Short mmCIF file of C-alpha atoms in Angstrom, two decimals:
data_model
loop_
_atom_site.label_atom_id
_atom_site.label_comp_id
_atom_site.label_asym_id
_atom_site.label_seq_id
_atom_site.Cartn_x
_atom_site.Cartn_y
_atom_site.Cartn_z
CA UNK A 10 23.93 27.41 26.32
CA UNK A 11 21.53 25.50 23.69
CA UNK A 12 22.57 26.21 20.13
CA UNK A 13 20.37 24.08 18.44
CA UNK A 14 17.62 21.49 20.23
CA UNK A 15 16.02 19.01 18.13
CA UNK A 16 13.52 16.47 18.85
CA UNK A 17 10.79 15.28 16.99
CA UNK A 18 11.86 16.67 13.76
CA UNK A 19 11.63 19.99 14.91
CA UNK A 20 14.63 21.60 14.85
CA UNK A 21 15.63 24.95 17.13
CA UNK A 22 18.41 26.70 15.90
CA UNK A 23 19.60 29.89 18.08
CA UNK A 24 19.36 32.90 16.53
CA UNK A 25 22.98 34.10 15.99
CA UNK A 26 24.40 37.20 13.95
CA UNK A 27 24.10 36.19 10.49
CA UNK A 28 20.24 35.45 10.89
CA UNK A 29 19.87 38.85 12.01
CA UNK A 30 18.22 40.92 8.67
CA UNK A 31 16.33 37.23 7.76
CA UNK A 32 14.52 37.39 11.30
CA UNK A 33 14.15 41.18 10.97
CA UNK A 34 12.63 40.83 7.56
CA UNK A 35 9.76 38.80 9.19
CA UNK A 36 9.39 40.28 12.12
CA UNK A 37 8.61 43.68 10.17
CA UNK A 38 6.42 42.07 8.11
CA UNK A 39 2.76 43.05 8.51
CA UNK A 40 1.39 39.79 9.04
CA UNK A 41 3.84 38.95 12.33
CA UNK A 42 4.18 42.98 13.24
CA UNK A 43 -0.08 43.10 13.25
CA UNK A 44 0.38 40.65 16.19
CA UNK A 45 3.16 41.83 18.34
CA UNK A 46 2.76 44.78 20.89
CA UNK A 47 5.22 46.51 19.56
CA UNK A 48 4.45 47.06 16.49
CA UNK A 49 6.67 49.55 15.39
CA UNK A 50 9.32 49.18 12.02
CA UNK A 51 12.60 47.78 13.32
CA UNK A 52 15.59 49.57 11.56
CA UNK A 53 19.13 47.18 11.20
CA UNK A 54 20.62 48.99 14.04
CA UNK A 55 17.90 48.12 16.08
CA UNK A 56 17.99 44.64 15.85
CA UNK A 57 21.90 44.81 16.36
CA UNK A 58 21.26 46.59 19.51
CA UNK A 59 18.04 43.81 20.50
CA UNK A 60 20.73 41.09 19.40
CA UNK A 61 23.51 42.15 21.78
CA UNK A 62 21.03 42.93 24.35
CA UNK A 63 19.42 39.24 24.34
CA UNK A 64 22.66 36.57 23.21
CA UNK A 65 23.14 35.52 26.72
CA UNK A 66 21.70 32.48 28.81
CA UNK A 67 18.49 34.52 30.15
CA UNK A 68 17.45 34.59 26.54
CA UNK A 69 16.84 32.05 23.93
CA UNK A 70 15.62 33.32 20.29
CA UNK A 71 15.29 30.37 17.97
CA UNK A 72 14.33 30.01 14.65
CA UNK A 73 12.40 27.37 14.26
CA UNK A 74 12.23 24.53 11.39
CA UNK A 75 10.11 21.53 10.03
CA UNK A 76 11.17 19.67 7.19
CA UNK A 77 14.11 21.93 6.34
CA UNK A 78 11.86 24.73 6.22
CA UNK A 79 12.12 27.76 8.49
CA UNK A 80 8.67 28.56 10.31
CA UNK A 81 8.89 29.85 13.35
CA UNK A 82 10.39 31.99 15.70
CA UNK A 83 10.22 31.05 19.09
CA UNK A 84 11.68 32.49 22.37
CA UNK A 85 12.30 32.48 25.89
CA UNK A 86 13.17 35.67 27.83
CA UNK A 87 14.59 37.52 30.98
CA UNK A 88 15.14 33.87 32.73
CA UNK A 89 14.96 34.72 36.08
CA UNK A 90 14.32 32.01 38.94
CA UNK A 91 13.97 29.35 36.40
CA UNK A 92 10.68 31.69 35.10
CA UNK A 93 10.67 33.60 31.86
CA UNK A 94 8.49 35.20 29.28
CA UNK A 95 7.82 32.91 26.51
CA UNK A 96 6.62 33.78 22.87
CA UNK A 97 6.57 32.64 19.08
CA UNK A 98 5.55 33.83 16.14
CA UNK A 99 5.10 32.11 12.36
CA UNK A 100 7.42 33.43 10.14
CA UNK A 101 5.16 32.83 7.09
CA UNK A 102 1.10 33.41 6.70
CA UNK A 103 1.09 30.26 4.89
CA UNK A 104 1.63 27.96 8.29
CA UNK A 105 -1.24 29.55 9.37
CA UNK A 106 -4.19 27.47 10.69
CA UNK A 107 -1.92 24.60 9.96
CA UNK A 108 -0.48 21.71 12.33
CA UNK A 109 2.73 23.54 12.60
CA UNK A 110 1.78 25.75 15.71
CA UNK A 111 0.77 23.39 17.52
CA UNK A 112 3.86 20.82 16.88
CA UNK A 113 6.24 22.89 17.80
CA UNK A 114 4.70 24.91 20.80
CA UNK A 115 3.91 21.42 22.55
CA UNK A 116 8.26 20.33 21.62
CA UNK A 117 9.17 24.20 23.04
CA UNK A 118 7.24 23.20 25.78
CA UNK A 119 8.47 20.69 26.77
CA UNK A 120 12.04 21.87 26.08
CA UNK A 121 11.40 24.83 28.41
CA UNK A 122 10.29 23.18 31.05
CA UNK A 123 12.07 19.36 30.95
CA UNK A 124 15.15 20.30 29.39
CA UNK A 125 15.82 23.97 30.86
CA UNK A 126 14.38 23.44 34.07
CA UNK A 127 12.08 26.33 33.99
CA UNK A 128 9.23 25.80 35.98
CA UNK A 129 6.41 29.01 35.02
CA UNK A 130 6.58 30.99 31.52
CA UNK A 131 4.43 34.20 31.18
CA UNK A 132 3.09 35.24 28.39
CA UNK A 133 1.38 38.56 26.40
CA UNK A 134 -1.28 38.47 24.25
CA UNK A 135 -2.91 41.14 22.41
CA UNK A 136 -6.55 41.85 23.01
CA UNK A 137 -7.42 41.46 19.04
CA UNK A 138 -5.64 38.61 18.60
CA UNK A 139 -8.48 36.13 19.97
CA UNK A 140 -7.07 32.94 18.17
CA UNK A 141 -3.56 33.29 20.14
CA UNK A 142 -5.72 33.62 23.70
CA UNK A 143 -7.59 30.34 23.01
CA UNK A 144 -4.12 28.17 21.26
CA UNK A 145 -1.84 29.46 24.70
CA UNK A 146 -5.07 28.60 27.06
CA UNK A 147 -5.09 25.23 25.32
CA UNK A 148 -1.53 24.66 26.52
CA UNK A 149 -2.79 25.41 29.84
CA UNK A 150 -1.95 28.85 30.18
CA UNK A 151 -4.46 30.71 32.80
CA UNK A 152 -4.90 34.32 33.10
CA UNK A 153 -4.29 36.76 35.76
CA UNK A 154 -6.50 39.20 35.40
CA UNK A 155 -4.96 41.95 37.60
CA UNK A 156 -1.62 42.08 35.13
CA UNK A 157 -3.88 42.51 32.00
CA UNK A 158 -3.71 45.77 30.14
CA UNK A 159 -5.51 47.67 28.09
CA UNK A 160 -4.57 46.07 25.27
CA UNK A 161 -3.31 42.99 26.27
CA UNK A 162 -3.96 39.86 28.52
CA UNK A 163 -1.43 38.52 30.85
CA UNK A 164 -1.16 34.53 31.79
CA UNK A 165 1.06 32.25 32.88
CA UNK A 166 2.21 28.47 32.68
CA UNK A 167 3.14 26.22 35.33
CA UNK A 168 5.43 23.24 35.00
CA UNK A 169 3.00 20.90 36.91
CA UNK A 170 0.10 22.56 34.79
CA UNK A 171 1.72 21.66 31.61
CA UNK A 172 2.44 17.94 32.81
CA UNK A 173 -0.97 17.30 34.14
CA UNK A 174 -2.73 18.56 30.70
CA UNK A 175 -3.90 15.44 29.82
CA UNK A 176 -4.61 17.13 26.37
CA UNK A 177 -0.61 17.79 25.29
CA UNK A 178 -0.23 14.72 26.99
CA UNK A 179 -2.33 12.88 24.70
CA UNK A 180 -0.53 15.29 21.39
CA UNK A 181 2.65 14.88 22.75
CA UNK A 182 2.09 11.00 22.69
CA UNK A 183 1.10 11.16 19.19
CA UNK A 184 3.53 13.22 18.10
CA UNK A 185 6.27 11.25 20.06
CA UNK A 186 5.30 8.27 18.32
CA UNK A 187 4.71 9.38 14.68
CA UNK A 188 7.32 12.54 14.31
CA UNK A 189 11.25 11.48 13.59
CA UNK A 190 13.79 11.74 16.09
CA UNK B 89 -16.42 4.54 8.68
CA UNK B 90 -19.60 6.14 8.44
CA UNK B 91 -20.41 9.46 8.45
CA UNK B 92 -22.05 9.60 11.93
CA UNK B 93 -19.16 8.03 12.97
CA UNK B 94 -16.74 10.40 11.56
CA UNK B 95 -19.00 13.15 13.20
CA UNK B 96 -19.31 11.75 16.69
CA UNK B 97 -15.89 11.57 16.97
CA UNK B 98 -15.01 15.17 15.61
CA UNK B 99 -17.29 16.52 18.13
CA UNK B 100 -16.02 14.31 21.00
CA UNK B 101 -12.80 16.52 20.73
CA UNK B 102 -13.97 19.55 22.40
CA UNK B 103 -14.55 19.90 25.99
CA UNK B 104 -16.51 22.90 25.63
CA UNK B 105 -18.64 22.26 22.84
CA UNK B 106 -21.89 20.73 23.56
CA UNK B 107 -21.61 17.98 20.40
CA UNK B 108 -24.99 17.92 19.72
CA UNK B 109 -24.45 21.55 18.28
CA UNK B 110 -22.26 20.18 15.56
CA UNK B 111 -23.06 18.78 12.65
CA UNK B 112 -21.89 17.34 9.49
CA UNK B 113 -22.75 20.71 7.61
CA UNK B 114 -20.86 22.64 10.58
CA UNK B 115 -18.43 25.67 9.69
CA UNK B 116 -15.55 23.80 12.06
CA UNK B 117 -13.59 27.65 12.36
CA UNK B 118 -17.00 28.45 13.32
CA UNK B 119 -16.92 26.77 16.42
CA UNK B 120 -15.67 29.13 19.89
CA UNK B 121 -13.25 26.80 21.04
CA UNK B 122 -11.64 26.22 17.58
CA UNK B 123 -7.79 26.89 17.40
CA UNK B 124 -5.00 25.96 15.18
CA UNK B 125 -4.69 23.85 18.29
CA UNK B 126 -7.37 21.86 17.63
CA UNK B 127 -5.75 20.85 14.07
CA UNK B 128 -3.22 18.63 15.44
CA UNK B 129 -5.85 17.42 17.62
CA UNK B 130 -8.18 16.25 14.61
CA UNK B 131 -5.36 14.79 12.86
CA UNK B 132 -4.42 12.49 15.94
CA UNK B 133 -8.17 11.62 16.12
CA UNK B 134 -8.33 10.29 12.30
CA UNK B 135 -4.75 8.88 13.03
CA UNK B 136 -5.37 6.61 15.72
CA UNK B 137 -9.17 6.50 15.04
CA UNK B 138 -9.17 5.51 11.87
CA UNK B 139 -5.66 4.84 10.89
CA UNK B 140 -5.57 7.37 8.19
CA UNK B 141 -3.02 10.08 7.74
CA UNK B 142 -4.90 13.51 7.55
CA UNK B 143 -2.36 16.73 6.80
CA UNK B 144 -2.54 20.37 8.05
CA UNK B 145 -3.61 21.30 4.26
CA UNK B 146 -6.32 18.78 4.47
CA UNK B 147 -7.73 20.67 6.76
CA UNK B 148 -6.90 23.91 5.87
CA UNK B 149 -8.90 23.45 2.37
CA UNK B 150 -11.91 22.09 4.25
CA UNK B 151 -14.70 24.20 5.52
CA UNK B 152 -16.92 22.08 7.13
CA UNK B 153 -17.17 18.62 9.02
CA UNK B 154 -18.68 17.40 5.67
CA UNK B 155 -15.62 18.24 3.73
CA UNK B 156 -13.18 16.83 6.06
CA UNK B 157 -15.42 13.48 6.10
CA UNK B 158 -14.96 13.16 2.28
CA UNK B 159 -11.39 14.13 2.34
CA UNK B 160 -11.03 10.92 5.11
CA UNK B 161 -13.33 8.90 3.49
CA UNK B 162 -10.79 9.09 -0.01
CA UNK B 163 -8.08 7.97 1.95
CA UNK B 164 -9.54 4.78 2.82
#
């Protein structure tokens, strides 16, 4: 099992027991909990329980860092078939609308798919959260309409869709020749 | 690098976006298909464009095309 993946200067450090209250801490925060479906508080015994219930090779949590800085969380769960659900958040409003998304979505990309071997991710997004719909269709995520919800839309990502988007082609080019490592 | 240059390219990096809809005094958060995915995109544009190193808080501080020009324009 990956403990920490790095490439490109973005480093993905699994989430292990002593990052426990740090990742709870943000992920109660209003700004990531506003985005999440379930948006209730999580109490410390609650993430102990999540923890035990994810720290196994179907699921990867990592926090995620840039330049020493934490600023991300990003995951991979219930790996089954080489398919999982992915999702990320930003552990900080100020990374917001910034180039940090992007960077390290198109690295866990690739991880998930060239290094894992996974070969579709599915992924939730809430109805209000427009700007999340648009950033996962730009990574070629495509809906399927008849698993949307009330409140939430439903798409997935294939391996060969991924490789053949020229666009994160062209970004991971760029960022392949002008990020470190 | 003019201005119209600096636009025409900027608008050449959406698919969806008829380009003749944008222009230099555009809102660039206005526009549908705009996403923080798009940032990294304009960045590579001025990178390999124009061989000038835009950030993330360049563009986060700009509002419109206009702004971003002058911002590219200093780091000549």
């Amino acid at each position: 099992m990956f403990q920490v993946y790095e490439k490109y200067g973005i480093k993905f450090n699994r989430i292990n027991e002593n990052d426990l209250e740090t990742v709870r801490a943000w992920r109660n925060s209003d700004f990531v909990r506003s985005k999440m479906l379930y948006q209730e508080y999580i109490s410390a015994e609650m993430q102990k329980k999540w923890f035990l219930s994810v720290n196994n090779e179907n699921n990867y949590y990592f926090i995620v860092q840039y330049n020493n800085e934490d600023v991300g969380v990003a995951n991979i769960k219930d790996i089954v078939n080489n398919e999982g659900e992915s999702g990320f958040y930003l552990v900080n409003e100020s990374y917001k609308n910034t180039s940090i998304a992007p960077l390290f979505n198109i690295v866990f990309g690739y991880f998930l798919f060239d290094v894992l071997g996974l070969v579709k991710l599915r992924i939730h997004v809430r109805k209000d959260n427009p700007e999340a719909l648009k950033f996962n269709m730009f990574l070629g995520y495509k809906m399927i309409e008849e698993k949307c919800g009330d409140n939430f839309y439903y798409l997935e990502l294939t391996k060969a869709d991924f490789a053949n988007n020229k666009k994160i082609n062209k970004l991971l080019n760029y960022i392949s020749k002008n990020y470190s490592l | 690098m003019t201005q119209q240059e600096f636009l025409a390219k900027f608008a050449a990096q959406f698919e969806e976006t008829d380009p003749s809809t944008i222009t230099i005094d555009t809102k660039f958060r206005e526009i549908d298909e705009w996403s923080s995915m798009v940032v990294l995109v304009i960045i590579a544009m001025v990178d390999e464009e124009f061989s000038l190193k835009l950030t993330g808080d360049d563009i986060k501080k700009s509002t419109t095309v206009h702004d971003l020009y002058m911002i590219v324009s200093s780091k000549k």
